[in-house]
JSON list of C-alpha atoms in Angstrom, two decimals:
[
{"chain": "A", "resi": 1, "resn": "SER", "atom": "CA", "xyz": [140.14, -205.08, -106.85]},
{"chain": "A", "resi": 2, "resn": "SER", "atom": "CA", "xyz": [140.67, -202.35, -104.21]},
{"chain": "A", "resi": 3, "resn": "GLU", "atom": "CA", "xyz": [141.76, -198.93, -105.34]},
{"chain": "A", "resi": 4, "resn": "LEU", "atom": "CA", "xyz": [143.02, -198.42, -101.80]},
{"chain": "A", "resi": 5, "resn": "THR", "atom": "CA", "xyz": [146.11, -200.34, -100.71]},
{"chain": "A", "resi": 6, "resn": "GLN", "atom": "CA", "xyz": [146.65, -201.21, -97.07]},
{"chain": "A", "resi": 7, "resn": "ASP", "atom": "CA", "xyz": [149.61, -202.66, -95.18]},
{"chain": "A", "resi": 8, "resn": "PRO", "atom": "CA", "xyz": [150.19, -206.37, -94.63]},
{"chain": "A", "resi": 9, "resn": "PRO", "atom": "CA", "xyz": [149.48, -207.74, -91.16]},
{"chain": "A", "resi": 10, "resn": "VAL", "atom": "CA", "xyz": [151.27, -205.98, -88.32]},
{"chain": "A", "resi": 11, "resn": "SER", "atom": "CA", "xyz": [151.87, -206.75, -84.68]},
{"chain": "A", "resi": 12, "resn": "VAL", "atom": "CA", "xyz": [152.36, -204.40, -81.78]},
{"chain": "A", "resi": 13, "resn": "ALA", "atom": "CA", "xyz": [153.40, -205.00, -78.20]},
{"chain": "A", "resi": 14, "resn": "LEU", "atom": "CA", "xyz": [150.82, -204.21, -75.56]},
{"chain": "A", "resi": 15, "resn": "GLY", "atom": "CA", "xyz": [150.98, -200.52, -74.70]},
{"chain": "A", "resi": 16, "resn": "GLN", "atom": "CA", "xyz": [153.08, -199.59, -77.70]},
{"chain": "A", "resi": 17, "resn": "THR", "atom": "CA", "xyz": [152.17, -197.55, -80.77]},
{"chain": "A", "resi": 18, "resn": "VAL", "atom": "CA", "xyz": [151.28, -198.85, -84.19]},
{"chain": "A", "resi": 19, "resn": "ARG", "atom": "CA", "xyz": [150.56, -196.94, -87.38]},
{"chain": "A", "resi": 20, "resn": "ILE", "atom": "CA", "xyz": [148.92, -198.48, -90.43]},
{"chain": "A", "resi": 21, "resn": "THR", "atom": "CA", "xyz": [148.54, -196.83, -93.80]},
{"chain": "A", "resi": 22, "resn": "CYS", "atom": "CA", "xyz": [146.17, -196.68, -96.72]},
{"chain": "A", "resi": 23, "resn": "GLN", "atom": "CA", "xyz": [147.25, -195.47, -100.15]},
{"chain": "A", "resi": 24, "resn": "GLY", "atom": "CA", "xyz": [145.23, -194.39, -103.14]},
{"chain": "A", "resi": 25, "resn": "ASP", "atom": "CA", "xyz": [144.81, -191.52, -105.55]},
{"chain": "A", "resi": 26, "resn": "SER", "atom": "CA", "xyz": [141.35, -190.66, -104.26]},
{"chain": "A", "resi": 27, "resn": "LEU", "atom": "CA", "xyz": [142.90, -189.82, -100.88]},
{"chain": "A", "resi": 28, "resn": "ARG", "atom": "CA", "xyz": [144.30, -186.68, -102.48]},
{"chain": "A", "resi": 29, "resn": "TYR", "atom": "CA", "xyz": [140.73, -185.38, -102.74]},
{"chain": "A", "resi": 30, "resn": "TYR", "atom": "CA", "xyz": [138.71, -187.11, -100.01]},
{"chain": "A", "resi": 31, "resn": "PHE", "atom": "CA", "xyz": [139.36, -188.01, -96.39]},
{"chain": "A", "resi": 32, "resn": "ALA", "atom": "CA", "xyz": [139.60, -191.66, -95.43]},
{"chain": "A", "resi": 33, "resn": "SER", "atom": "CA", "xyz": [137.36, -193.24, -92.85]},
{"chain": "A", "resi": 34, "resn": "TRP", "atom": "CA", "xyz": [138.61, -196.16, -90.76]},
{"chain": "A", "resi": 35, "resn": "TYR", "atom": "CA", "xyz": [136.76, -199.19, -89.48]},
{"chain": "A", "resi": 36, "resn": "GLN", "atom": "CA", "xyz": [137.61, -201.80, -86.89]},
{"chain": "A", "resi": 37, "resn": "GLN", "atom": "CA", "xyz": [136.31, -205.32, -87.39]},
{"chain": "A", "resi": 38, "resn": "LYS", "atom": "CA", "xyz": [136.70, -208.11, -84.87]},
{"chain": "A", "resi": 39, "resn": "PRO", "atom": "CA", "xyz": [136.06, -211.76, -85.81]},
{"chain": "A", "resi": 40, "resn": "GLY", "atom": "CA", "xyz": [132.40, -212.52, -86.33]},
{"chain": "A", "resi": 41, "resn": "GLN", "atom": "CA", "xyz": [131.36, -208.91, -85.84]},
{"chain": "A", "resi": 42, "resn": "ALA", "atom": "CA", "xyz": [130.27, -206.06, -88.05]},
{"chain": "A", "resi": 43, "resn": "PRO", "atom": "CA", "xyz": [132.75, -203.26, -88.66]},
{"chain": "A", "resi": 44, "resn": "ILE", "atom": "CA", "xyz": [132.55, -200.18, -86.50]},
{"chain": "A", "resi": 45, "resn": "LEU", "atom": "CA", "xyz": [133.61, -196.66, -87.46]},
{"chain": "A", "resi": 46, "resn": "VAL", "atom": "CA", "xyz": [136.64, -195.44, -85.53]},
{"chain": "A", "resi": 47, "resn": "ILE", "atom": "CA", "xyz": [137.77, -192.39, -87.53]},
{"chain": "A", "resi": 48, "resn": "TYR", "atom": "CA", "xyz": [136.07, -190.10, -90.02]},
{"chain": "A", "resi": 49, "resn": "GLY", "atom": "CA", "xyz": [136.91, -186.79, -91.62]},
{"chain": "A", "resi": 50, "resn": "LYS", "atom": "CA", "xyz": [140.38, -185.47, -91.00]},
{"chain": "A", "resi": 51, "resn": "THR", "atom": "CA", "xyz": [140.82, -186.78, -87.46]},
{"chain": "A", "resi": 52, "resn": "SER", "atom": "CA", "xyz": [137.38, -187.14, -85.90]},
{"chain": "A", "resi": 53, "resn": "ARG", "atom": "CA", "xyz": [136.28, -189.99, -83.66]},
{"chain": "A", "resi": 54, "resn": "PRO", "atom": "CA", "xyz": [132.66, -191.02, -83.17]},
{"chain": "A", "resi": 55, "resn": "SER", "atom": "CA", "xyz": [131.35, -190.95, -79.65]},
{"chain": "A", "resi": 56, "resn": "GLY", "atom": "CA", "xyz": [132.70, -193.85, -77.61]},
{"chain": "A", "resi": 57, "resn": "ILE", "atom": "CA", "xyz": [135.90, -194.40, -79.60]},
{"chain": "A", "resi": 58, "resn": "PRO", "atom": "CA", "xyz": [138.96, -194.04, -77.33]},
{"chain": "A", "resi": 59, "resn": "ASP", "atom": "CA", "xyz": [141.33, -191.17, -77.99]},
{"chain": "A", "resi": 60, "resn": "ARG", "atom": "CA", "xyz": [144.23, -193.58, -78.47]},
{"chain": "A", "resi": 61, "resn": "PHE", "atom": "CA", "xyz": [142.90, -193.84, -82.06]},
{"chain": "A", "resi": 62, "resn": "SER", "atom": "CA", "xyz": [144.06, -190.99, -84.28]},
{"chain": "A", "resi": 63, "resn": "ALA", "atom": "CA", "xyz": [144.54, -190.33, -87.97]},
{"chain": "A", "resi": 64, "resn": "SER", "atom": "CA", "xyz": [146.56, -188.25, -90.34]},
{"chain": "A", "resi": 65, "resn": "SER", "atom": "CA", "xyz": [146.83, -187.79, -94.06]},
{"chain": "A", "resi": 66, "resn": "SER", "atom": "CA", "xyz": [149.39, -186.57, -96.57]},
{"chain": "A", "resi": 67, "resn": "GLY", "atom": "CA", "xyz": [149.12, -186.66, -100.32]},
{"chain": "A", "resi": 68, "resn": "ASN", "atom": "CA", "xyz": [147.78, -190.04, -101.38]},
{"chain": "A", "resi": 69, "resn": "THR", "atom": "CA", "xyz": [148.34, -191.71, -98.01]},
{"chain": "A", "resi": 70, "resn": "ALA", "atom": "CA", "xyz": [146.12, -191.86, -94.95]},
{"chain": "A", "resi": 71, "resn": "SER", "atom": "CA", "xyz": [147.30, -193.28, -91.65]},
{"chain": "A", "resi": 72, "resn": "LEU", "atom": "CA", "xyz": [145.63, -194.68, -88.56]},
{"chain": "A", "resi": 73, "resn": "THR", "atom": "CA", "xyz": [147.62, -194.65, -85.34]},
{"chain": "A", "resi": 74, "resn": "ILE", "atom": "CA", "xyz": [146.85, -196.55, -82.15]},
{"chain": "A", "resi": 75, "resn": "THR", "atom": "CA", "xyz": [148.84, -195.03, -79.31]},
{"chain": "A", "resi": 76, "resn": "GLY", "atom": "CA", "xyz": [149.16, -197.38, -76.35]},
{"chain": "A", "resi": 77, "resn": "ALA", "atom": "CA", "xyz": [147.55, -200.41, -78.01]},
{"chain": "A", "resi": 78, "resn": "GLN", "atom": "CA", "xyz": [145.31, -202.51, -75.82]},
{"chain": "A", "resi": 79, "resn": "ALA", "atom": "CA", "xyz": [144.42, -206.17, -76.15]},
{"chain": "A", "resi": 80, "resn": "GLU", "atom": "CA", "xyz": [140.93, -205.22, -77.29]},
{"chain": "A", "resi": 81, "resn": "ASP", "atom": "CA", "xyz": [142.38, -203.33, -80.26]},
{"chain": "A", "resi": 82, "resn": "GLU", "atom": "CA", "xyz": [143.36, -206.59, -81.93]},
{"chain": "A", "resi": 83, "resn": "ALA", "atom": "CA", "xyz": [141.26, -206.61, -85.09]},
{"chain": "A", "resi": 84, "resn": "ASP", "atom": "CA", "xyz": [141.16, -206.04, -88.81]},
{"chain": "A", "resi": 85, "resn": "TYR", "atom": "CA", "xyz": [141.21, -202.39, -89.82]},
{"chain": "A", "resi": 86, "resn": "TYR", "atom": "CA", "xyz": [139.77, -201.13, -93.09]},
{"chain": "A", "resi": 87, "resn": "CYS", "atom": "CA", "xyz": [140.06, -197.75, -94.71]},
{"chain": "A", "resi": 88, "resn": "SER", "atom": "CA", "xyz": [137.38, -196.38, -96.98]},
{"chain": "A", "resi": 89, "resn": "CYS", "atom": "CA", "xyz": [137.15, -193.36, -99.20]},
{"chain": "A", "resi": 90, "resn": "ARG", "atom": "CA", "xyz": [135.00, -191.82, -101.85]},
{"chain": "A", "resi": 91, "resn": "GLU", "atom": "CA", "xyz": [136.49, -192.92, -105.17]},
{"chain": "A", "resi": 92, "resn": "THR", "atom": "CA", "xyz": [134.40, -190.59, -107.31]},
{"chain": "A", "resi": 93, "resn": "THR", "atom": "CA", "xyz": [130.99, -189.02, -106.91]},
{"chain": "A", "resi": 94, "resn": "ASN", "atom": "CA", "xyz": [128.61, -191.69, -105.63]},
{"chain": "A", "resi": 95, "resn": "HIS", "atom": "CA", "xyz": [131.27, -194.38, -105.65]},
{"chain": "A", "resi": 96, "resn": "GLU", "atom": "CA", "xyz": [132.84, -195.65, -102.45]},
{"chain": "A", "resi": 97, "resn": "VAL", "atom": "CA", "xyz": [135.77, -198.00, -102.08]},
{"chain": "A", "resi": 98, "resn": "PHE", "atom": "CA", "xyz": [137.38, -200.02, -99.27]},
{"chain": "A", "resi": 99, "resn": "GLY", "atom": "CA", "xyz": [140.97, -201.01, -98.79]},
{"chain": "A", "resi": 100, "resn": "GLY", "atom": "CA", "xyz": [141.89, -204.65, -98.44]},
{"chain": "A", "resi": 101, "resn": "GLY", "atom": "CA", "xyz": [142.30, -204.40, -94.68]},
{"chain": "A", "resi": 102, "resn": "THR", "atom": "CA", "xyz": [145.20, -204.74, -92.24]},
{"chain": "A", "resi": 103, "resn": "ARG", "atom": "CA", "xyz": [145.18, -207.25, -89.38]},
{"chain": "A", "resi": 104, "resn": "VAL", "atom": "CA", "xyz": [146.62, -205.81, -86.19]},
{"chain": "A", "resi": 105, "resn": "THR", "atom": "CA", "xyz": [147.82, -208.29, -83.59]},
{"chain": "A", "resi": 106, "resn": "VAL", "atom": "CA", "xyz": [148.53, -207.11, -80.06]},
{"chain": "A", "resi": 107, "resn": "LEU", "atom": "CA", "xyz": [151.29, -209.16, -78.42]},
{"chain": "B", "resi": 1, "resn": "GLN", "atom": "CA", "xyz": [119.92, -195.06, -81.03]},
{"chain": "B", "resi": 2, "resn": "VAL", "atom": "CA", "xyz": [120.14, -195.89, -84.73]},
{"chain": "B", "resi": 3, "resn": "GLN", "atom": "CA", "xyz": [119.88, -199.58, -85.50]},
{"chain": "B", "resi": 4, "resn": "LEU", "atom": "CA", "xyz": [119.96, -201.50, -88.74]},
{"chain": "B", "resi": 5, "resn": "GLN", "atom": "CA", "xyz": [118.90, -205.14, -89.05]},
{"chain": "B", "resi": 6, "resn": "GLU", "atom": "CA", "xyz": [119.30, -207.36, -92.09]},
{"chain": "B", "resi": 7, "resn": "SER", "atom": "CA", "xyz": [116.83, -210.14, -92.82]},
{"chain": "B", "resi": 8, "resn": "GLY", "atom": "CA", "xyz": [116.42, -212.70, -95.57]},
{"chain": "B", "resi": 9, "resn": "PRO", "atom": "CA", "xyz": [117.12, -216.29, -96.52]},
{"chain": "B", "resi": 10, "resn": "GLY", "atom": "CA", "xyz": [120.47, -217.72, -95.57]},
{"chain": "B", "resi": 11, "resn": "LEU", "atom": "CA", "xyz": [120.54, -220.13, -98.50]},
{"chain": "B", "resi": 12, "resn": "VAL", "atom": "CA", "xyz": [119.84, -219.40, -102.14]},
{"chain": "B", "resi": 13, "resn": "LYS", "atom": "CA", "xyz": [120.11, -221.76, -105.10]},
{"chain": "B", "resi": 14, "resn": "PRO", "atom": "CA", "xyz": [122.35, -220.91, -108.03]},
{"chain": "B", "resi": 15, "resn": "SER", "atom": "CA", "xyz": [120.68, -218.85, -110.78]},
{"chain": "B", "resi": 16, "resn": "GLN", "atom": "CA", "xyz": [117.99, -217.64, -108.39]},
{"chain": "B", "resi": 17, "resn": "THR", "atom": "CA", "xyz": [117.55, -214.16, -106.91]},
{"chain": "B", "resi": 18, "resn": "LEU", "atom": "CA", "xyz": [119.00, -213.21, -103.53]},
{"chain": "B", "resi": 19, "resn": "SER", "atom": "CA", "xyz": [116.78, -210.81, -101.60]},
{"chain": "B", "resi": 20, "resn": "LEU", "atom": "CA", "xyz": [117.71, -209.06, -98.38]},
{"chain": "B", "resi": 21, "resn": "THR", "atom": "CA", "xyz": [115.93, -206.38, -96.41]},
{"chain": "B", "resi": 22, "resn": "CYS", "atom": "CA", "xyz": [117.38, -203.91, -93.95]},
{"chain": "B", "resi": 23, "resn": "THR", "atom": "CA", "xyz": [115.06, -202.48, -91.33]},
{"chain": "B", "resi": 24, "resn": "VAL", "atom": "CA", "xyz": [116.08, -199.12, -89.90]},
{"chain": "B", "resi": 25, "resn": "SER", "atom": "CA", "xyz": [115.08, -197.89, -86.46]},
{"chain": "B", "resi": 26, "resn": "GLY", "atom": "CA", "xyz": [116.02, -194.74, -84.61]},
{"chain": "B", "resi": 27, "resn": "ALA", "atom": "CA", "xyz": [116.42, -192.72, -87.81]},
{"chain": "B", "resi": 28, "resn": "SER", "atom": "CA", "xyz": [114.27, -191.58, -90.68]},
{"chain": "B", "resi": 29, "resn": "ILE", "atom": "CA", "xyz": [115.12, -193.28, -93.94]},
{"chain": "B", "resi": 30, "resn": "SER", "atom": "CA", "xyz": [113.72, -190.25, -95.77]},
{"chain": "B", "resi": 31, "resn": "SER", "atom": "CA", "xyz": [116.04, -187.70, -94.13]},
{"chain": "B", "resi": 32, "resn": "PRO", "atom": "CA", "xyz": [118.45, -185.95, -96.49]},
{"chain": "B", "resi": 33, "resn": "GLY", "atom": "CA", "xyz": [122.16, -186.42, -95.94]},
{"chain": "B", "resi": 34, "resn": "TYR", "atom": "CA", "xyz": [122.23, -190.18, -95.64]},
{"chain": "B", "resi": 35, "resn": "TYR", "atom": "CA", "xyz": [122.89, -192.93, -98.12]},
{"chain": "B", "resi": 36, "resn": "TRP", "atom": "CA", "xyz": [121.44, -196.35, -97.31]},
{"chain": "B", "resi": 37, "resn": "SER", "atom": "CA", "xyz": [124.09, -198.81, -98.29]},
{"chain": "B", "resi": 38, "resn": "TRP", "atom": "CA", "xyz": [124.86, -202.45, -98.93]},
{"chain": "B", "resi": 39, "resn": "ILE", "atom": "CA", "xyz": [128.33, -203.88, -98.40]},
{"chain": "B", "resi": 40, "resn": "ARG", "atom": "CA", "xyz": [129.42, -207.49, -98.60]},
{"chain": "B", "resi": 41, "resn": "GLN", "atom": "CA", "xyz": [132.30, -209.54, -97.33]},
{"chain": "B", "resi": 42, "resn": "HIS", "atom": "CA", "xyz": [133.30, -212.81, -98.94]},
{"chain": "B", "resi": 43, "resn": "PRO", "atom": "CA", "xyz": [134.46, -215.49, -96.45]},
{"chain": "B", "resi": 44, "resn": "GLY", "atom": "CA", "xyz": [137.85, -214.53, -95.09]},
{"chain": "B", "resi": 45, "resn": "LYS", "atom": "CA", "xyz": [138.10, -211.50, -97.37]},
{"chain": "B", "resi": 46, "resn": "GLY", "atom": "CA", "xyz": [137.75, -207.75, -97.18]},
{"chain": "B", "resi": 47, "resn": "LEU", "atom": "CA", "xyz": [134.79, -205.40, -97.51]},
{"chain": "B", "resi": 48, "resn": "GLU", "atom": "CA", "xyz": [133.23, -204.65, -100.87]},
{"chain": "B", "resi": 49, "resn": "TRP", "atom": "CA", "xyz": [130.88, -201.72, -101.41]},
{"chain": "B", "resi": 50, "resn": "ILE", "atom": "CA", "xyz": [127.87, -202.84, -103.46]},
{"chain": "B", "resi": 51, "resn": "GLY", "atom": "CA", "xyz": [125.92, -199.61, -103.70]},
{"chain": "B", "resi": 52, "resn": "TYR", "atom": "CA", "xyz": [123.56, -197.25, -101.97]},
{"chain": "B", "resi": 53, "resn": "MET", "atom": "CA", "xyz": [120.33, -195.39, -102.32]},
{"chain": "B", "resi": 54, "resn": "TYR", "atom": "CA", "xyz": [119.77, -191.78, -101.43]},
{"chain": "B", "resi": 55, "resn": "TYR", "atom": "CA", "xyz": [116.54, -190.72, -99.74]},
{"chain": "B", "resi": 56, "resn": "SER", "atom": "CA", "xyz": [115.41, -189.25, -103.03]},
{"chain": "B", "resi": 57, "resn": "GLY", "atom": "CA", "xyz": [115.30, -192.70, -104.55]},
{"chain": "B", "resi": 58, "resn": "SER", "atom": "CA", "xyz": [118.44, -192.41, -106.65]},
{"chain": "B", "resi": 59, "resn": "ALA", "atom": "CA", "xyz": [120.56, -195.57, -106.50]},
{"chain": "B", "resi": 60, "resn": "TYR", "atom": "CA", "xyz": [124.26, -195.87, -107.21]},
{"chain": "B", "resi": 61, "resn": "TYR", "atom": "CA", "xyz": [126.23, -199.05, -107.68]},
{"chain": "B", "resi": 62, "resn": "ASN", "atom": "CA", "xyz": [129.79, -200.26, -107.68]},
{"chain": "B", "resi": 63, "resn": "PRO", "atom": "CA", "xyz": [130.82, -200.02, -111.34]},
{"chain": "B", "resi": 64, "resn": "SER", "atom": "CA", "xyz": [133.11, -203.03, -110.84]},
{"chain": "B", "resi": 65, "resn": "LEU", "atom": "CA", "xyz": [130.11, -205.25, -110.23]},
{"chain": "B", "resi": 66, "resn": "GLU", "atom": "CA", "xyz": [127.87, -206.64, -112.91]},
{"chain": "B", "resi": 67, "resn": "SER", "atom": "CA", "xyz": [124.44, -205.16, -113.37]},
{"chain": "B", "resi": 68, "resn": "ARG", "atom": "CA", "xyz": [122.79, -207.83, -111.23]},
{"chain": "B", "resi": 69, "resn": "PHE", "atom": "CA", "xyz": [122.45, -205.70, -108.10]},
{"chain": "B", "resi": 70, "resn": "PHE", "atom": "CA", "xyz": [119.37, -203.62, -107.35]},
{"chain": "B", "resi": 71, "resn": "ILE", "atom": "CA", "xyz": [118.64, -201.48, -104.32]},
{"chain": "B", "resi": 72, "resn": "SER", "atom": "CA", "xyz": [115.21, -200.18, -103.45]},
{"chain": "B", "resi": 73, "resn": "VAL", "atom": "CA", "xyz": [113.66, -198.37, -100.51]},
{"chain": "B", "resi": 74, "resn": "ASP", "atom": "CA", "xyz": [110.31, -198.72, -98.76]},
{"chain": "B", "resi": 75, "resn": "THR", "atom": "CA", "xyz": [110.02, -195.49, -96.81]},
{"chain": "B", "resi": 76, "resn": "PRO", "atom": "CA", "xyz": [106.73, -196.23, -94.96]},
{"chain": "B", "resi": 77, "resn": "ARG", "atom": "CA", "xyz": [108.22, -199.46, -93.62]},
{"chain": "B", "resi": 78, "resn": "SER", "atom": "CA", "xyz": [111.59, -197.79, -92.93]},
{"chain": "B", "resi": 79, "resn": "GLN", "atom": "CA", "xyz": [113.29, -200.51, -94.94]},
{"chain": "B", "resi": 80, "resn": "PHE", "atom": "CA", "xyz": [115.62, -200.75, -97.88]},
{"chain": "B", "resi": 81, "resn": "SER", "atom": "CA", "xyz": [116.37, -203.84, -99.86]},
{"chain": "B", "resi": 82, "resn": "LEU", "atom": "CA", "xyz": [118.97, -205.53, -102.02]},
{"chain": "B", "resi": 83, "resn": "LYS", "atom": "CA", "xyz": [118.24, -207.94, -104.83]},
{"chain": "B", "resi": 84, "resn": "VAL", "atom": "CA", "xyz": [120.96, -209.86, -106.63]},
{"chain": "B", "resi": 85, "resn": "THR", "atom": "CA", "xyz": [119.83, -211.75, -109.70]},
{"chain": "B", "resi": 86, "resn": "SER", "atom": "CA", "xyz": [121.33, -214.91, -111.25]},
{"chain": "B", "resi": 87, "resn": "VAL", "atom": "CA", "xyz": [123.46, -215.70, -108.23]},
{"chain": "B", "resi": 88, "resn": "THR", "atom": "CA", "xyz": [126.45, -218.03, -108.28]},
{"chain": "B", "resi": 89, "resn": "ALA", "atom": "CA", "xyz": [128.67, -219.45, -105.56]},
{"chain": "B", "resi": 90, "resn": "ALA", "atom": "CA", "xyz": [130.77, -216.27, -105.92]},
{"chain": "B", "resi": 91, "resn": "ASP", "atom": "CA", "xyz": [127.91, -214.34, -104.32]},
{"chain": "B", "resi": 92, "resn": "THR", "atom": "CA", "xyz": [128.28, -216.32, -101.08]},
{"chain": "B", "resi": 93, "resn": "ALA", "atom": "CA", "xyz": [129.15, -213.68, -98.51]},
{"chain": "B", "resi": 94, "resn": "VAL", "atom": "CA", "xyz": [128.10, -211.81, -95.41]},
{"chain": "B", "resi": 95, "resn": "TYR", "atom": "CA", "xyz": [125.93, -208.92, -96.52]},
{"chain": "B", "resi": 96, "resn": "TYR", "atom": "CA", "xyz": [125.86, -205.80, -94.38]},
{"chain": "B", "resi": 97, "resn": "CYS", "atom": "CA", "xyz": [123.52, -202.89, -94.58]},
{"chain": "B", "resi": 98, "resn": "ALA", "atom": "CA", "xyz": [124.95, -199.60, -93.39]},
{"chain": "B", "resi": 99, "resn": "ARG", "atom": "CA", "xyz": [124.25, -195.90, -93.30]},
{"chain": "B", "resi": 100, "resn": "LEU", "atom": "CA", "xyz": [126.66, -193.53, -94.97]},
{"chain": "B", "resi": 101, "resn": "ARG", "atom": "CA", "xyz": [126.55, -190.07, -93.48]},
{"chain": "B", "resi": 102, "resn": "SER", "atom": "CA", "xyz": [127.32, -187.72, -96.33]},
{"chain": "B", "resi": 103, "resn": "GLY", "atom": "CA", "xyz": [128.76, -184.95, -94.21]},
{"chain": "B", "resi": 104, "resn": "TRP", "atom": "CA", "xyz": [131.25, -187.41, -92.75]},
{"chain": "B", "resi": 105, "resn": "TYR", "atom": "CA", "xyz": [131.73, -189.48, -95.90]},
{"chain": "B", "resi": 106, "resn": "ALA", "atom": "CA", "xyz": [131.68, -192.45, -93.54]},
{"chain": "B", "resi": 107, "resn": "PHE", "atom": "CA", "xyz": [129.51, -195.46, -92.74]},
{"chain": "B", "resi": 108, "resn": "ASP", "atom": "CA", "xyz": [128.46, -194.57, -89.22]},
{"chain": "B", "resi": 109, "resn": "TYR", "atom": "CA", "xyz": [125.99, -197.37, -88.46]},
{"chain": "B", "resi": 110, "resn": "TRP", "atom": "CA", "xyz": [126.04, -200.99, -89.59]},
{"chain": "B", "resi": 111, "resn": "GLY", "atom": "CA", "xyz": [123.75, -203.97, -89.31]},
{"chain": "B", "resi": 112, "resn": "GLN", "atom": "CA", "xyz": [125.14, -207.13, -87.75]},
{"chain": "B", "resi": 113, "resn": "GLY", "atom": "CA", "xyz": [125.41, -208.81, -91.14]},
{"chain": "B", "resi": 114, "resn": "ALA", "atom": "CA", "xyz": [123.56, -211.65, -92.86]},
{"chain": "B", "resi": 115, "resn": "LEU", "atom": "CA", "xyz": [125.39, -214.69, -94.18]},
{"chain": "B", "resi": 116, "resn": "VAL", "atom": "CA", "xyz": [124.02, -215.80, -97.52]},
{"chain": "B", "resi": 117, "resn": "SER", "atom": "CA", "xyz": [125.23, -219.03, -99.04]},
{"chain": "B", "resi": 118, "resn": "VAL", "atom": "CA", "xyz": [124.61, -219.91, -102.67]},
{"chain": "B", "resi": 119, "resn": "SER", "atom": "CA", "xyz": [124.39, -223.65, -103.09]},
{"chain": "B", "resi": 120, "resn": "SER", "atom": "CA", "xyz": [122.18, -226.23, -104.67]}
]
C-alpha cells in the first residue's frame, strides 16, 4: 500500500486552475516529484525538487510543499493536461514510493 | 537523448521466472549519480517501485515485495535486467525501466513499458 496519499479524481474547466495534493510523512524530509501519465503511455516527469521543471514542461505546471503535504498546480489547464498524476518521494534511504495517483479531467 | 527500452517475453507461465531487459542509450550505465530502476503498474492501478541498482552494483528493493525480485546490470551491453521468480497472476503488469537521477530524487527517463501477462 502507498505511503503517499493522493486526492480522488478531480475535474477542471478548460483554462482554469487545479491543485492536487500528496500527503505522507516522508514529505517532511524529501521533496516530491510529480509524473504525468496519459492512457497507454509511460509516465513523464513534470516536477522535481522544490519547484523545478524538466526541459519541455510548460510553466503552467508548478509545485509547492508544506509539512507533510506536497501540491501540484496546473494554472490555465489545457485539454492535453488531462491525465493521471502521480507523486513520488524517497521513503527512506534507497527506498522510493509512489502515491496512488489522481486523475485530472479537463472539461 | 537518453532512451530506455524494455524487452522480454509478453507471456510467462505461472511458477516460472519472468525476465526483462532494459537497454540504455544516450547515457552511460556506469556513471555515478544514477539509479537504474524497475517500476510496475498492475492493470488499471498505480505505479509500484520494485527496486533499483546503482552503478556500483548495489541493488535495493521495495521491502513490501517478497524476495522474488532480482536486478542485475550488464555494463558492457549498457543493459540492466529484472528477474521475478515463481510468478503468479498477481505479477501481471506493465513493467517500466527508468532512470532515477539522485541529485533530483526523480525518475527523469522512462522506457515505454512492457506488458507481461502470467497465464497458463
